[in-house]
PDB file of C-alpha atoms in Angstrom:
ATOM      1  CA  MET Q 617     -22.813  -5.067 -47.632  1.00  0.00           C
ATOM      2  CA  THR Q 618     -19.266  -5.428 -46.728  1.00  0.00           C
ATOM      3  CA  GLU Q 619     -19.444  -1.967 -44.808  1.00  0.00           C
ATOM      4  CA  GLY Q 620     -22.503  -3.389 -43.138  1.00  0.00           C
ATOM      5  CA  ILE Q 621     -20.753  -6.494 -42.075  1.00  0.00           C
ATOM      6  CA  LEU Q 622     -17.903  -4.258 -40.633  1.00  0.00           C
ATOM      7  CA  GLU Q 623     -19.989  -2.110 -38.760  1.00  0.00           C
ATOM      8  CA  PHE Q 624     -21.756  -5.376 -37.387  1.00  0.00           C
ATOM      9  CA  GLY Q 625     -18.651  -6.721 -36.359  1.00  0.00           C
ATOM     10  CA  ARG Q 626     -17.106  -3.771 -34.617  1.00  0.00           C
ATOM     11  CA  ALA Q 627     -20.769  -3.580 -32.641  1.00  0.00           C
ATOM     12  CA  LEU Q 628     -20.370  -7.025 -31.657  1.00  0.00           C
ATOM     13  CA  TYR Q 629     -16.693  -6.744 -30.430  1.00  0.00           C
ATOM     14  CA  ILE Q 630     -17.647  -3.491 -28.311  1.00  0.00           C
ATOM     15  CA  ASN Q 631     -20.676  -5.408 -26.744  1.00  0.00           C
ATOM     16  CA  THR Q 632     -18.445  -8.689 -25.970  1.00  0.00           C
ATOM     17  CA  SER Q 633     -15.793  -6.259 -24.725  1.00  0.00           C
ATOM     18  CA  ASP Q 634     -18.332  -4.521 -22.410  1.00  0.00           C
ATOM     19  CA  VAL Q 635     -19.955  -8.038 -21.201  1.00  0.00           C
ATOM     20  CA  LEU Q 636     -16.601  -9.610 -20.655  1.00  0.00           C
ATOM     21  CA  THR Q 637     -15.286  -6.511 -18.570  1.00  0.00           C
ATOM     22  CA  GLY Q 638     -18.573  -6.631 -16.529  1.00  0.00           C
ATOM     23  CA  VAL Q 639     -17.971 -10.277 -15.841  1.00  0.00           C
ATOM     24  CA  VAL Q 640     -14.220  -9.623 -14.651  1.00  0.00           C
ATOM     25  CA  ARG Q 641     -15.464  -6.740 -12.499  1.00  0.00           C
ATOM     26  CA  ASN Q 642     -18.148  -9.036 -10.958  1.00  0.00           C
ATOM     27  CA  ASN Q 643     -15.756 -11.758 -10.135  1.00  0.00           C
ATOM     28  CA  ALA Q 644     -13.497  -9.430  -8.841  1.00  0.00           C
ATOM     29  CA  LEU Q 645     -16.116  -8.212  -6.408  1.00  0.00           C
ATOM     30  CA  SER Q 646     -17.285 -11.582  -5.683  1.00  0.00           C
ATOM     31  CA  THR Q 647     -13.895 -12.780  -4.323  1.00  0.00           C
ATOM     32  CA  GLY Q 648     -13.329 -10.225  -1.688  1.00  0.00           C
ATOM     33  CA  ARG Q 649     -12.283  -7.026  -3.546  1.00  0.00           C
ATOM     34  CA  SER Q 650     -15.643  -5.397  -3.246  1.00  0.00           C
ATOM     35  CA  LEU Q 651     -14.416  -2.350  -0.832  1.00  0.00           C
ATOM     36  CA  LEU Q 652     -10.955  -2.051  -2.629  1.00  0.00           C
ATOM     37  CA  GLN Q 653     -12.771  -1.672  -6.042  1.00  0.00           C
ATOM     38  CA  VAL Q 654     -14.990   0.645  -4.555  1.00  0.00           C
ATOM     39  CA  ILE Q 655     -12.597   3.096  -3.243  1.00  0.00           C
ATOM     40  CA  TRP Q 656     -10.581   2.351  -6.746  1.00  0.00           C
ATOM     41  CA  ASP Q 657     -13.611   3.467  -9.162  1.00  0.00           C
ATOM     42  CA  LEU Q 658     -13.449   6.858  -7.327  1.00  0.00           C
ATOM     43  CA  ARG Q 659     -10.671   7.553  -9.709  1.00  0.00           C
ATOM     44  CA  LEU Q 660     -13.370   7.272 -12.711  1.00  0.00           C
ATOM     45  CA  GLY Q 661     -14.004  11.132 -14.339  1.00  0.00           C
ATOM     46  CA  ARG Q 662     -10.643  11.763 -12.589  1.00  0.00           C
ATOM     47  CA  GLU Q 663      -8.312   9.785 -14.606  1.00  0.00           C
ATOM     48  CA  ASP Q 664      -6.132  12.535 -15.792  1.00  0.00           C
ATOM     49  CA  LEU Q 665      -5.531  13.981 -12.058  1.00  0.00           C
ATOM     50  CA  VAL Q 666      -5.056  10.607 -10.436  1.00  0.00           C
ATOM     51  CA  SER Q 667      -2.443   9.484 -13.255  1.00  0.00           C
ATOM     52  CA  SER Q 668      -0.324  12.669 -13.160  1.00  0.00           C
ATOM     53  CA  PRO Q 669       3.060  12.264 -11.567  1.00  0.00           C
ATOM     54  CA  LEU Q 670       2.233  15.109  -9.258  1.00  0.00           C
ATOM     55  CA  PHE Q 671      -0.589  13.520  -7.635  1.00  0.00           C
ATOM     56  CA  PRO Q 672       1.438  10.954  -5.266  1.00  0.00           C
ATOM     57  CA  VAL Q 673       3.543  14.118  -4.384  1.00  0.00           C
ATOM     58  CA  ILE Q 674       0.306  16.443  -3.760  1.00  0.00           C
ATOM     59  CA  LEU Q 675      -1.351  13.473  -1.663  1.00  0.00           C
ATOM     60  CA  SER Q 676       1.571  12.909   0.656  1.00  0.00           C
ATOM     61  CA  VAL Q 677       2.395  16.359   1.361  1.00  0.00           C
ATOM     62  CA  ALA Q 678      -1.162  17.135   2.107  1.00  0.00           C
ATOM     63  CA  PHE Q 679      -1.632  14.243   3.933  1.00  0.00           C
ATOM     64  CA  TYR Q 680       1.764  14.834   6.131  1.00  0.00           C
ATOM     65  CA  PHE Q 681       0.690  18.627   6.856  1.00  0.00           C
ATOM     66  CA  SER Q 682      -3.239  17.332   7.948  1.00  0.00           C
ATOM     67  CA  LEU Q 683      -1.890  14.581  10.349  1.00  0.00           C
ATOM     68  CA  CYS Q 684       0.743  16.634  12.008  1.00  0.00           C
ATOM     69  CA  THR Q 685      -1.378  19.612  12.721  1.00  0.00           C
ATOM     70  CA  PRO Q 686      -3.772  18.201  15.364  1.00  0.00           C
ATOM     71  CA  PHE Q 687      -0.542  17.036  17.304  1.00  0.00           C
ATOM     72  CA  MET Q 688       0.678  20.604  17.034  1.00  0.00           C
ATOM     73  CA  ILE Q 689      -2.480  21.906  18.677  1.00  0.00           C
ATOM     74  CA  ALA Q 690      -1.839  19.391  21.261  1.00  0.00           C
ATOM     75  CA  ASP Q 691       1.598  20.356  22.046  1.00  0.00           C
ATOM     76  CA  ILE Q 692       0.873  23.852  22.227  1.00  0.00           C
ATOM     77  CA  TYR Q 693      -2.611  24.383  23.439  1.00  0.00           C
ATOM     78  CA  GLY Q 694      -3.031  20.908  25.271  1.00  0.00           C
ATOM     79  CA  LYS Q 695      -0.414  21.481  28.147  1.00  0.00           C
ATOM     80  CA  LYS Q 696      -3.229  21.389  30.737  1.00  0.00           C
ATOM     81  CA  TRP Q 697      -5.019  18.608  28.879  1.00  0.00           C
ATOM     82  CA  LYS Q 698      -4.684  15.671  31.332  1.00  0.00           C
ATOM     83  CA  TRP Q 699      -6.457  13.579  29.280  1.00  0.00           C
ATOM     84  CA  ILE Q 700      -3.490  13.607  26.563  1.00  0.00           C
ATOM     85  CA  GLN Q 701      -0.652  14.829  28.960  1.00  0.00           C
ATOM     86  CA  LYS Q 702      -0.755  11.601  30.801  1.00  0.00           C
ATOM     87  CA  TYR Q 703       0.567   9.969  27.620  1.00  0.00           C
ATOM     88  CA  LYS Q 704       3.567  12.165  27.116  1.00  0.00           C
ATOM     89  CA  ILE Q 705       6.859  10.317  27.214  1.00  0.00           C
ATOM     90  CA  GLN Q 706       9.392  13.057  28.270  1.00  0.00           C
ATOM     91  CA  THR Q 707       7.003  15.043  30.952  1.00  0.00           C
ATOM     92  CA  ASP Q 708       9.561  17.645  31.863  1.00  0.00           C
ATOM     93  CA  LYS Q 709       9.715  18.565  28.174  1.00  0.00           C
ATOM     94  CA  GLU Q 710       7.382  21.218  26.889  1.00  0.00           C
ATOM     95  CA  VAL Q 711       7.151  22.319  23.268  1.00  0.00           C
ATOM     96  CA  THR Q 712       7.314  26.315  22.477  1.00  0.00           C
ATOM     97  CA  LEU Q 713       6.270  28.231  19.663  1.00  0.00           C
ATOM     98  CA  ASP Q 714       9.756  29.143  19.029  1.00  0.00           C
ATOM     99  CA  GLN Q 715      10.469  25.238  18.438  1.00  0.00           C
ATOM    100  CA  VAL Q 716       7.376  24.894  16.255  1.00  0.00           C
ATOM    101  CA  PHE Q 717       8.476  28.000  14.011  1.00  0.00           C
ATOM    102  CA  ASP Q 718      11.923  26.443  13.704  1.00  0.00           C
ATOM    103  CA  THR Q 719      10.781  23.307  12.719  1.00  0.00           C
ATOM    104  CA  LEU Q 720       8.286  24.557  10.242  1.00  0.00           C
ATOM    105  CA  SER Q 721      10.575  26.617   8.536  1.00  0.00           C
ATOM    106  CA  LEU Q 722      12.936  24.125   7.839  1.00  0.00           C
ATOM    107  CA  THR Q 723      10.366  21.610   6.584  1.00  0.00           C
ATOM    108  CA  PHE Q 724       8.879  24.731   4.627  1.00  0.00           C
ATOM    109  CA  TRP Q 725      12.258  25.427   2.960  1.00  0.00           C
ATOM    110  CA  ASN Q 726      13.198  21.789   2.122  1.00  0.00           C
ATOM    111  CA  HIS Q 727       9.630  21.380   0.369  1.00  0.00           C
ATOM    112  CA  VAL Q 728      10.216  24.531  -1.641  1.00  0.00           C
ATOM    113  CA  LEU Q 729      13.911  24.140  -2.492  1.00  0.00           C
ATOM    114  CA  PHE Q 730      14.108  20.146  -2.921  1.00  0.00           C
ATOM    115  CA  ILE Q 731      10.376  18.566  -2.816  1.00  0.00           C
ATOM    116  CA  LEU Q 732       9.076  21.164  -5.527  1.00  0.00           C
ATOM    117  CA  PRO Q 733      11.668  21.155  -8.082  1.00  0.00           C
ATOM    118  CA  ALA Q 734      11.671  17.045  -7.754  1.00  0.00           C
ATOM    119  CA  ALA Q 735       8.025  17.348  -8.294  1.00  0.00           C
ATOM    120  CA  VAL Q 736       8.731  19.412 -11.581  1.00  0.00           C
ATOM    121  CA  GLY Q 737      11.117  17.299 -13.145  1.00  0.00           C
ATOM    122  CA  GLN Q 738       8.778  14.072 -12.069  1.00  0.00           C
ATOM    123  CA  MET Q 739       5.995  15.890 -13.958  1.00  0.00           C
ATOM    124  CA  ILE Q 740       8.075  16.601 -17.402  1.00  0.00           C
ATOM    125  CA  TRP Q 741       9.773  13.383 -17.472  1.00  0.00           C
ATOM    126  CA  THR Q 742       7.689  10.836 -16.070  1.00  0.00           C
ATOM    127  CA  PRO Q 743       5.123   9.528 -18.017  1.00  0.00           C
ATOM    128  CA  PRO Q 744       1.202   9.598 -16.640  1.00  0.00           C
ATOM    129  CA  THR Q 745       0.677   6.575 -14.071  1.00  0.00           C
ATOM    130  CA  PRO Q 746      -1.204   3.406 -16.087  1.00  0.00           C
ATOM    131  CA  LEU Q 747      -4.621   3.070 -13.960  1.00  0.00           C
ATOM    132  CA  PRO Q 748      -5.902  -0.526 -14.171  1.00  0.00           C
ATOM    133  CA  GLU Q 749      -9.280  -1.383 -14.565  1.00  0.00           C
ATOM    134  CA  LEU Q 750      -9.295  -3.528 -11.326  1.00  0.00           C
ATOM    135  CA  ALA Q 751      -8.230  -2.836  -7.744  1.00  0.00           C
ATOM    136  CA  PRO Q 752      -5.678  -5.096  -6.236  1.00  0.00           C
ATOM    137  CA  SER Q 753      -6.627  -8.102  -4.306  1.00  0.00           C
ATOM    138  CA  TRP Q 754      -6.859  -7.962  -0.452  1.00  0.00           C
ATOM    139  CA  PHE Q 755      -3.825 -10.266  -0.312  1.00  0.00           C
ATOM    140  CA  GLU Q 756      -1.578  -8.103  -2.523  1.00  0.00           C
ATOM    141  CA  PHE Q 757      -2.834  -5.156  -0.868  1.00  0.00           C
ATOM    142  CA  ILE Q 758      -1.641  -6.146   2.772  1.00  0.00           C
ATOM    143  CA  TRP Q 759       1.630  -8.025   1.828  1.00  0.00           C
ATOM    144  CA  GLN Q 760       3.140  -5.763  -0.536  1.00  0.00           C
ATOM    145  CA  GLN Q 761       3.022  -2.660   2.015  1.00  0.00           C
ATOM    146  CA  ILE Q 762       4.361  -4.933   4.818  1.00  0.00           C
ATOM    147  CA  ALA Q 763       7.192  -6.212   2.636  1.00  0.00           C
ATOM    148  CA  SER Q 764       7.875  -2.495   1.606  1.00  0.00           C
ATOM    149  CA  LEU Q 765       7.873  -1.424   5.059  1.00  0.00           C
ATOM    150  CA  VAL Q 766      10.236  -4.155   6.063  1.00  0.00           C
ATOM    151  CA  VAL Q 767      12.546  -3.472   3.140  1.00  0.00           C
ATOM    152  CA  PHE Q 768      12.509   0.190   3.840  1.00  0.00           C
ATOM    153  CA  ASP Q 769      13.216  -0.827   7.949  1.00  0.00           C
ATOM    154  CA  PHE Q 770      16.594  -2.504   6.573  1.00  0.00           C
ATOM    155  CA  GLN Q 771      17.391   0.313   4.434  1.00  0.00           C
ATOM    156  CA  TYR Q 772      17.246   2.916   6.820  1.00  0.00           C
ATOM    157  CA  PHE Q 773      18.719   0.991   9.803  1.00  0.00           C
ATOM    158  CA  VAL Q 774      21.511   0.809   7.848  1.00  0.00           C
ATOM    159  CA  TRP Q 775      21.965   4.739   6.441  1.00  0.00           C
ATOM    160  CA  HIS Q 776      21.076   5.422  10.176  1.00  0.00           C
ATOM    161  CA  TRP Q 777      23.677   3.342  11.916  1.00  0.00           C
ATOM    162  CA  THR Q 778      26.239   4.575   9.175  1.00  0.00           C
ATOM    163  CA  HIS Q 779      25.481   8.278   9.915  1.00  0.00           C
ATOM    164  CA  HIS Q 780      25.680   7.758  13.586  1.00  0.00           C
ATOM    165  CA  LYS Q 781      29.261   5.768  13.417  1.00  0.00           C
ATOM    166  CA  VAL Q 782      30.926   7.976  10.838  1.00  0.00           C
ATOM    167  CA  ARG Q 783      31.709  10.968  12.751  1.00  0.00           C
ATOM    168  CA  PHE Q 784      31.617  12.950   9.371  1.00  0.00           C
ATOM    169  CA  LEU Q 785      28.377  12.168   8.297  1.00  0.00           C
ATOM    170  CA  TYR Q 786      26.909  12.744  11.702  1.00  0.00           C
ATOM    171  CA  ARG Q 787      28.088  15.966  12.184  1.00  0.00           C
ATOM    172  CA  HIS Q 788      27.275  17.523   8.976  1.00  0.00           C
ATOM    173  CA  ILE Q 789      24.020  15.557   7.783  1.00  0.00           C
ATOM    174  CA  HIS Q 790      22.099  13.756  10.621  1.00  0.00           C
ATOM    175  CA  SER Q 791      22.966  15.795  13.755  1.00  0.00           C
ATOM    176  CA  VAL Q 792      20.182  18.255  12.049  1.00  0.00           C
ATOM    177  CA  HIS Q 793      17.586  15.912  13.226  1.00  0.00           C
ATOM    178  CA  HIS Q 794      18.967  15.599  16.408  1.00  0.00           C
ATOM    179  CA  ARG Q 795      18.833  19.031  17.556  1.00  0.00           C
ATOM    180  CA  TYR Q 796      15.955  18.211  19.632  1.00  0.00           C
ATOM    181  CA  HIS Q 797      16.254  15.511  22.332  1.00  0.00           C
ATOM    182  CA  SER Q 798      12.729  15.284  22.952  1.00  0.00           C
ATOM    183  CA  PRO Q 799      10.614  15.075  19.653  1.00  0.00           C
ATOM    184  CA  PHE Q 800       7.579  16.270  18.921  1.00  0.00           C
ATOM    185  CA  VAL Q 801       5.689  15.985  15.742  1.00  0.00           C
ATOM    186  CA  TRP Q 802       7.260  18.608  13.192  1.00  0.00           C
ATOM    187  CA  VAL Q 803      10.628  17.028  14.089  1.00  0.00           C
ATOM    188  CA  THR Q 804       9.428  14.095  11.763  1.00  0.00           C
ATOM    189  CA  GLN Q 805      10.854  15.933   8.502  1.00  0.00           C
ATOM    190  CA  TYR Q 806      13.152  18.437  10.328  1.00  0.00           C
ATOM    191  CA  LEU Q 807      16.156  16.769   8.028  1.00  0.00           C
ATOM    192  CA  HIS Q 808      19.140  18.010   6.522  1.00  0.00           C
ATOM    193  CA  PRO Q 809      18.152  17.929   2.544  1.00  0.00           C
ATOM    194  CA  TRP Q 810      20.050  14.606   1.963  1.00  0.00           C
ATOM    195  CA  GLU Q 811      18.138  13.025   4.608  1.00  0.00           C
ATOM    196  CA  LEU Q 812      15.130  14.085   3.324  1.00  0.00           C
ATOM    197  CA  VAL Q 813      16.097  13.017  -0.444  1.00  0.00           C
ATOM    198  CA  THR Q 814      17.049   9.633   0.652  1.00  0.00           C
ATOM    199  CA  VAL Q 815      14.104   8.800   2.373  1.00  0.00           C
ATOM    200  CA  GLY Q 816      11.904   9.830  -0.007  1.00  0.00           C
ATOM    201  CA  PHE Q 817      13.950   7.916  -2.564  1.00  0.00           C
ATOM    202  CA  LEU Q 818      13.827   4.613  -0.614  1.00  0.00           C
ATOM    203  CA  THR Q 819       9.953   5.137   0.179  1.00  0.00           C
ATOM    204  CA  THR Q 820       9.304   5.822  -3.512  1.00  0.00           C
ATOM    205  CA  THR Q 821      11.257   2.852  -5.270  1.00  0.00           C
ATOM    206  CA  ASN Q 822      10.432   0.210  -2.436  1.00  0.00           C
ATOM    207  CA  THR Q 823       7.200  -0.416  -4.156  1.00  0.00           C
ATOM    208  CA  TRP Q 824       8.705  -0.721  -7.611  1.00  0.00           C
ATOM    209  CA  PHE Q 825      10.544  -4.379  -6.288  1.00  0.00           C
ATOM    210  CA  PHE Q 826       6.743  -5.734  -5.936  1.00  0.00           C
ATOM    211  CA  LYS Q 827       5.267  -4.162  -8.768  1.00  0.00           C
ATOM    212  CA  CYS Q 828       2.699  -2.785  -6.894  1.00  0.00           C
ATOM    213  CA  HIS Q 829      -0.506  -1.737  -8.069  1.00  0.00           C
ATOM    214  CA  PRO Q 830      -0.835   2.218  -7.822  1.00  0.00           C
ATOM    215  CA  MET Q 831      -3.673   2.087  -5.107  1.00  0.00           C
ATOM    216  CA  THR Q 832      -1.085  -0.173  -3.085  1.00  0.00           C
ATOM    217  CA  THR Q 833       1.756   2.452  -3.568  1.00  0.00           C
ATOM    218  CA  TRP Q 834      -0.097   5.264  -2.701  1.00  0.00           C
ATOM    219  CA  SER Q 835      -1.394   3.772   0.383  1.00  0.00           C
ATOM    220  CA  TYR Q 836       1.765   2.510   1.380  1.00  0.00           C
ATOM    221  CA  MET Q 837       3.143   6.399   1.015  1.00  0.00           C
ATOM    222  CA  LEU Q 838       0.543   7.186   3.480  1.00  0.00           C
ATOM    223  CA  LEU Q 839       1.133   4.538   5.687  1.00  0.00           C
ATOM    224  CA  SER Q 840       4.831   5.449   6.024  1.00  0.00           C
ATOM    225  CA  ILE Q 841       4.141   8.752   6.626  1.00  0.00           C
ATOM    226  CA  VAL Q 842       1.582   7.478   9.680  1.00  0.00           C
ATOM    227  CA  VAL Q 843       4.533   5.344  11.044  1.00  0.00           C
ATOM    228  CA  SER Q 844       7.068   8.057  10.865  1.00  0.00           C
ATOM    229  CA  VAL Q 845       5.091  10.796  12.228  1.00  0.00           C
ATOM    230  CA  GLU Q 846       3.586   8.486  15.018  1.00  0.00           C
ATOM    231  CA  ALA Q 847       7.429   7.619  16.166  1.00  0.00           C
ATOM    232  CA  HIS Q 848       7.899  11.375  16.524  1.00  0.00           C
ATOM    233  CA  ILE Q 849       4.889  12.655  18.522  1.00  0.00           C
ATOM    234  CA  GLY Q 850       6.303  12.160  22.040  1.00  0.00           C
ATOM    235  CA  PHE Q 851       3.367  10.572  23.313  1.00  0.00           C
ATOM    236  CA  ASP Q 852       2.476   6.794  23.985  1.00  0.00           C
ATOM    237  CA  LEU Q 853      -0.967   6.925  22.954  1.00  0.00           C
ATOM    238  CA  PRO Q 854      -2.997   3.637  23.268  1.00  0.00           C
ATOM    239  CA  PHE Q 855      -3.929   3.350  19.566  1.00  0.00           C
ATOM    240  CA  CYS Q 856      -0.654   3.782  18.167  1.00  0.00           C
ATOM    241  CA  PHE Q 857       1.280   0.614  16.701  1.00  0.00           C
ATOM    242  CA  ASN Q 858       3.300  -0.330  19.098  1.00  0.00           C
ATOM    243  CA  ASN Q 859       0.524  -1.092  21.745  1.00  0.00           C
ATOM    244  CA  ILE Q 860      -1.905  -2.666  19.435  1.00  0.00           C
ATOM    245  CA  LEU Q 861       0.378  -4.766  17.676  1.00  0.00           C
ATOM    246  CA  PRO Q 862       1.564  -7.778  19.225  1.00  0.00           C
ATOM    247  CA  PHE Q 863       4.883  -9.585  20.296  1.00  0.00           C
ATOM    248  CA  GLY Q 864       6.635  -6.008  20.691  1.00  0.00           C
ATOM    249  CA  MET Q 865       7.423  -5.895  16.771  1.00  0.00           C
ATOM    250  CA  ILE Q 866       6.903  -1.983  16.478  1.00  0.00           C
ATOM    251  CA  GLY Q 867       8.956   0.559  18.445  1.00  0.00           C
ATOM    252  CA  GLY Q 868       6.925   3.662  17.968  1.00  0.00           C
ATOM    253  CA  ALA Q 869       7.258   6.902  19.895  1.00  0.00           C
ATOM    254  CA  PRO Q 870       8.478   5.399  23.073  1.00  0.00           C
ATOM    255  CA  LYS Q 871      11.628   3.615  21.481  1.00  0.00           C
ATOM    256  CA  HIS Q 872      12.407   7.016  19.018  1.00  0.00           C
ATOM    257  CA  ASP Q 873      12.317   9.144  21.949  1.00  0.00           C
ATOM    258  CA  MET Q 874      14.972   6.903  23.639  1.00  0.00           C
ATOM    259  CA  HIS Q 875      16.948   6.973  20.347  1.00  0.00           C
ATOM    260  CA  HIS Q 876      17.127  11.123  20.701  1.00  0.00           C
ATOM    261  CA  LEU Q 877      17.990  10.590  24.198  1.00  0.00           C
ATOM    262  CA  LYS Q 878      20.722   7.565  23.780  1.00  0.00           C
ATOM    263  CA  PRO Q 879      21.617   8.353  19.844  1.00  0.00           C
ATOM    264  CA  GLN Q 880      23.739   5.475  19.638  1.00  0.00           C
ATOM    265  CA  THR Q 881      20.683   3.005  20.394  1.00  0.00           C
ATOM    266  CA  ASN Q 882      17.404   2.312  18.658  1.00  0.00           C
ATOM    267  CA  PHE Q 883      18.286   2.943  14.848  1.00  0.00           C
ATOM    268  CA  SER Q 884      15.536   1.214  13.264  1.00  0.00           C
ATOM    269  CA  PRO Q 885      12.448   3.450  12.367  1.00  0.00           C
ATOM    270  CA  PHE Q 886       9.610   1.110  12.674  1.00  0.00           C
ATOM    271  CA  PHE Q 887      10.422  -2.393  13.777  1.00  0.00           C
ATOM    272  CA  ASN Q 888      12.942  -3.987  16.661  1.00  0.00           C
ATOM    273  CA  HIS Q 889      14.150  -6.969  15.144  1.00  0.00           C
ATOM    274  CA  TRP Q 890      17.236  -5.341  13.819  1.00  0.00           C
ATOM    275  CA  ASP Q 891      18.260  -3.328  16.703  1.00  0.00           C
ATOM    276  CA  LYS Q 892      17.603  -6.370  18.640  1.00  0.00           C
ATOM    277  CA  THR Q 893      19.776  -8.570  16.428  1.00  0.00           C
ATOM    278  CA  PHE Q 894      22.534  -6.130  16.651  1.00  0.00           C
ATOM    279  CA  ASP Q 895      22.410  -5.340  20.198  1.00  0.00           C
ATOM    280  CA  THR Q 896      21.601  -1.721  19.693  1.00  0.00           C
ATOM    281  CA  PHE Q 897      18.049  -2.048  21.339  1.00  0.00           C
ATOM    282  CA  CYS Q 898      17.328   0.331  23.979  1.00  0.00           C
ATOM    283  CA  PRO Q 899      14.342  -0.479  26.129  1.00  0.00           C
ATOM    284  CA  PRO Q 900      12.101   2.679  26.033  1.00  0.00           C
ATOM    285  CA  MET Q 901      10.314   4.887  28.669  1.00  0.00           C
ATOM    286  CA  LYS Q 902       6.518   4.627  28.692  1.00  0.00           C
ATOM    287  CA  ALA Q 903       3.634   6.992  29.116  1.00  0.00           C
ATOM    288  CA  GLY Q 904       3.893   9.470  31.631  1.00  0.00           C
ATOM    289  CA  GLY Q 905       7.800   9.127  31.828  1.00  0.00           C
ATOM    290  CA  VAL Q 906       7.515   5.764  33.743  1.00  0.00           C
ATOM    291  CA  ARG Q 907      10.635   3.980  33.391  1.00  0.00           C
ATOM    292  CA  PRO Q 908      10.247   0.023  33.282  1.00  0.00           C
ATOM    293  CA  LYS Q 909      12.320  -2.302  35.131  1.00  0.00           C
ATOM    294  CA  ASN Q 910      14.162  -3.590  31.668  1.00  0.00           C
ATOM    295  CA  LEU Q 911      15.291  -0.140  31.043  1.00  0.00           C
ATOM    296  CA  VAL Q 912      16.254   0.645  34.946  1.00  0.00           C
ATOM    297  CA  GLU Q 913      18.441  -2.861  34.172  1.00  0.00           C
ATOM    298  CA  TYR Q 914      19.915  -1.779  30.909  1.00  0.00           C
ATOM    299  CA  GLU Q 915      20.873   1.482  32.381  1.00  0.00           C
ATOM    300  CA  ARG Q 916      22.858  -0.104  35.020  1.00  0.00           C
ATOM    301  CA  ARG Q 917      24.262  -2.639  32.875  1.00  0.00           C
ATOM    302  CA  THR Q 918      25.673   0.113  30.551  1.00  0.00           C
ATOM    303  CA  LYS Q 919      26.800   2.114  33.413  1.00  0.00           C
ATOM    304  CA  GLU Q 920      29.077  -0.847  34.679  1.00  0.00           C
ATOM    305  CA  ILE Q 921      30.356  -1.399  31.153  1.00  0.00           C
ATOM    306  CA  LYS Q 922      31.611   2.050  31.117  1.00  0.00           C
ATOM    307  CA  LYS Q 923      33.354   1.740  34.337  1.00  0.00           C
ATOM    308  CA  VAL Q 924      35.239  -1.491  33.407  1.00  0.00           C
ATOM    309  CA  CYS Q 925      36.238   0.269  30.070  1.00  0.00           C
TER     310      CYS Q 925
END
């Protein structure tokens, strides 16, 4: 008799839990999470893979190489493709196979010698990622990624400025990235190992400040890669962030190209506000190598200041 009552209680509890879970899920779907929930539910049946500490590493590395490859093809085989060459910023610079091999070689060895051991260590010492039942809300999903980008932008502005102003740091670390005055896509991670580790650490830990949902964290990682790659492609394409977002808030490839030409300017990786605040902003060239009036005026003032000094 007692066992029958206990069994009935367990069955009632399970059924009630299922009902409540369904109610919570339906409420989530009805409040605007539906698309995010559909995407998040793709993890079902793949929890062991998705919760593995290796998953974000594999995801980001695969995404980085997949994103860079089309731009490499355009650099090497698209020299006569007028439809894309009209968007090139430094029109007098060509990307060669030797340059591609050089940048890819350093990228490969950085991944083998530093990223891979870090990933193995993470797999050994980091517990599996908890996977919530529900996807994040759209509000959380969007604002937490923007906030993480803003925080990283300030962190890297300070790091970047310091590594240009301290001669030892520039000479032995950051100068690696500045080997190329005309960036192309594989220059994105053409970095000294210390810079690669620093950037990776800051990108990974920024979402911890906001206790982000795993889906938000992984999306932010991919968004960071998109913005970083975009800044180094050497093309001012119409659909890039600097052309579609208002108020000139994003610098994009034009701004970062100018940093490689004028290394004491444009230290922020994404946004423009810190460079404008600390007077390190240099107006960029535009598609086709066009030098706008504000850039011409900036260079005129800079020359006058140098003559006085």
